[in-house]
Short mmCIF file of C-alpha atoms and ligand atoms in Angstrom, two decimals:
data_model
loop_
_atom_site.label_atom_id
_atom_site.label_comp_id
_atom_site.label_asym_id
_atom_site.label_seq_id
_atom_site.Cartn_x
_atom_site.Cartn_y
_atom_site.Cartn_z
CA MET Q 1 35.67 14.61 46.48
CA ALA Q 2 32.03 13.86 46.23
CA GLY Q 3 31.50 10.24 45.67
CA THR Q 4 35.49 9.20 46.40
CA ASP Q 5 35.59 8.87 50.33
CA CYS Q 6 31.95 10.49 51.36
CA ILE Q 7 30.20 6.81 52.78
CA PHE Q 8 26.88 8.49 52.10
CA CYS Q 9 27.69 9.89 48.26
CA LYS Q 10 28.79 5.48 48.07
CA ILE Q 11 25.46 4.94 49.69
CA ALA Q 12 23.46 7.84 47.06
CA ALA Q 13 25.22 5.39 44.36
CA GLY Q 14 24.48 1.87 45.64
CA GLU Q 15 28.14 0.77 46.26
CA VAL Q 16 27.71 0.59 49.68
CA PRO Q 17 24.64 -1.41 50.78
CA ALA Q 18 21.77 0.31 53.17
CA ALA Q 19 18.83 -0.31 54.20
CA MET Q 20 16.50 1.68 51.67
CA VAL Q 21 13.27 3.71 52.51
CA HIS Q 22 12.55 5.88 49.90
CA GLN Q 23 14.12 7.44 47.09
CA ASP Q 24 13.60 9.84 44.64
CA GLY Q 25 16.02 11.01 41.25
CA ASP Q 26 17.30 14.09 44.36
CA PHE Q 27 17.29 12.46 47.75
CA VAL Q 28 17.66 8.77 49.41
CA ALA Q 29 16.22 7.51 52.53
CA PHE Q 30 17.40 5.17 54.15
CA ARG Q 31 17.78 3.32 58.23
CA ASP Q 32 20.60 5.00 60.39
CA ILE Q 33 22.92 2.09 61.45
CA ASN Q 34 22.77 3.00 64.89
CA PRO Q 35 18.86 3.38 65.50
CA GLN Q 36 18.29 6.03 68.55
CA ALA Q 37 14.77 5.24 68.44
CA PRO Q 38 12.10 2.85 66.93
CA THR Q 39 12.16 4.95 63.85
CA HIS Q 40 15.85 6.63 62.34
CA VAL Q 41 15.58 7.48 59.27
CA LEU Q 42 18.56 9.54 57.63
CA VAL Q 43 17.40 11.73 54.43
CA ILE Q 44 20.47 12.74 51.93
CA PRO Q 45 20.73 14.64 49.38
CA ARG Q 46 22.01 12.89 45.95
CA GLU Q 47 24.18 15.67 45.50
CA HIS Q 48 27.55 16.03 47.96
CA ILE Q 49 26.98 18.97 50.24
CA PRO Q 50 29.62 18.67 53.20
CA THR Q 51 26.72 20.84 55.61
CA LEU Q 52 24.05 23.11 56.30
CA ASN Q 53 25.99 25.81 55.73
CA ASP Q 54 27.21 24.84 52.58
CA ALA Q 55 23.76 24.88 50.88
CA GLN Q 56 22.87 27.06 48.43
CA ASP Q 57 19.85 25.88 46.37
CA PRO Q 58 16.65 26.90 48.28
CA ASP Q 59 14.05 24.78 45.89
CA LEU Q 60 16.25 21.19 47.15
CA MET Q 61 16.39 22.07 50.35
CA GLY Q 62 12.86 22.89 50.36
CA ARG Q 63 11.76 19.50 48.76
CA MET Q 64 14.15 17.91 51.41
CA LEU Q 65 11.86 19.34 53.81
CA LEU Q 66 8.73 17.57 52.37
CA PHE Q 67 10.69 14.23 51.46
CA ALA Q 68 11.35 13.80 54.89
CA ARG Q 69 7.61 14.72 55.83
CA GLY Q 70 7.22 12.02 53.25
CA VAL Q 71 8.86 9.49 54.80
CA ALA Q 72 7.62 10.08 58.80
CA GLU Q 73 3.83 9.91 56.30
CA ARG Q 74 5.23 6.14 54.80
CA GLU Q 75 6.80 5.17 58.39
CA GLY Q 76 3.27 6.10 59.91
CA LEU Q 77 4.65 8.69 62.19
CA ALA Q 78 2.99 11.79 60.96
CA GLU Q 79 -0.23 11.60 63.88
CA ARG Q 80 1.89 10.53 66.58
CA GLY Q 81 4.91 12.86 66.06
CA TYR Q 82 8.39 12.66 65.17
CA ARG Q 83 11.73 14.72 64.60
CA LEU Q 84 14.07 16.25 62.49
CA VAL Q 85 17.65 16.93 63.54
CA ILE Q 86 19.71 18.38 60.73
CA ASN Q 87 23.42 18.46 62.94
CA THR Q 88 25.49 20.80 61.52
CA ASN Q 89 29.46 20.73 62.43
CA ALA Q 90 31.27 19.61 64.87
CA GLN Q 91 29.52 21.40 68.16
CA ALA Q 92 26.32 19.53 66.82
CA GLY Q 93 27.77 16.59 66.41
CA GLN Q 94 28.02 15.74 62.90
CA THR Q 95 29.91 12.79 62.67
CA VAL Q 96 29.34 12.30 58.60
CA PHE Q 97 30.03 15.05 56.06
CA HIS Q 98 27.20 15.24 53.88
CA MET Q 99 24.57 16.65 55.16
CA HIS Q 100 21.35 14.94 55.95
CA VAL Q 101 17.96 15.00 58.32
CA HIS Q 102 17.01 12.25 61.08
CA VAL Q 103 13.98 11.52 60.56
CA LEU Q 104 13.07 10.10 64.03
CA GLY Q 105 10.12 8.82 65.66
CA GLY Q 106 8.39 5.69 67.54
CA ARG Q 107 8.95 7.54 70.93
CA PRO Q 108 8.08 10.09 73.40
CA MET Q 109 10.56 13.06 72.81
CA ARG Q 110 12.75 14.75 75.67
CA TRP Q 111 12.98 18.91 75.23
CA PRO Q 112 15.41 20.15 75.10
CA PRO Q 113 17.85 17.45 72.82
CA GLY Q 114 21.20 16.63 74.97
P1 AMP L 201 25.56 12.78 62.43
O1 AMP L 201 26.26 12.70 63.79
O2 AMP L 201 24.79 13.84 62.73
O3 AMP L 201 26.11 12.90 61.46
O4 AMP L 201 24.94 11.31 61.97
C1 AMP L 201 25.55 10.06 61.24
C2 AMP L 201 24.47 9.29 61.33
O5 AMP L 201 24.81 8.22 60.20
C3 AMP L 201 24.16 9.09 62.52
O6 AMP L 201 23.11 8.58 63.25
C4 AMP L 201 25.45 7.49 62.20
O7 AMP L 201 24.15 6.39 62.36
C5 AMP L 201 24.79 7.38 60.68
N1 AMP L 201 25.26 6.39 59.64
C6 AMP L 201 26.72 6.17 59.61
N2 AMP L 201 27.67 5.08 58.68
C7 AMP L 201 25.81 5.10 58.45
C8 AMP L 201 25.86 4.14 57.54
N3 AMP L 201 26.67 2.87 56.29
N4 AMP L 201 24.78 3.18 57.51
C9 AMP L 201 23.83 4.02 57.82
N5 AMP L 201 23.73 5.15 58.94
C10 AMP L 201 25.30 5.40 59.41
#
């Protein structure tokens, strides 16, 4: 499954184009194709993990959070504020089953989210 039918695996492998923001050996950050805020970046692990429910490695998950924080810093959002979102499964609205962190910022955010 991983790397075959998964659009985010293909982006991570450079087989599908995306507006890259930052990457390292474990994570890739690219701009969301349908942005919901002035800044809307997706952070994915290179490893194919379908949902947060499938994640096993606490070190990888911790580093993904810090990688996402670094994206927010690079985008100039750290002081103004930003929101990280991980939609998990259908009721939360997950549509791409390669887990990802949405990094959203550049406008005021409402709470609770819809
Ligand atoms: P989610 O609904 O949490 O699964 O988020 C999936 C996100 O991926 C959506 O915000 C989509 O706009 C975004 N998306 C889907 N395909 C692409 C793509 N090829 N490049 C960039 N973003 C994408």
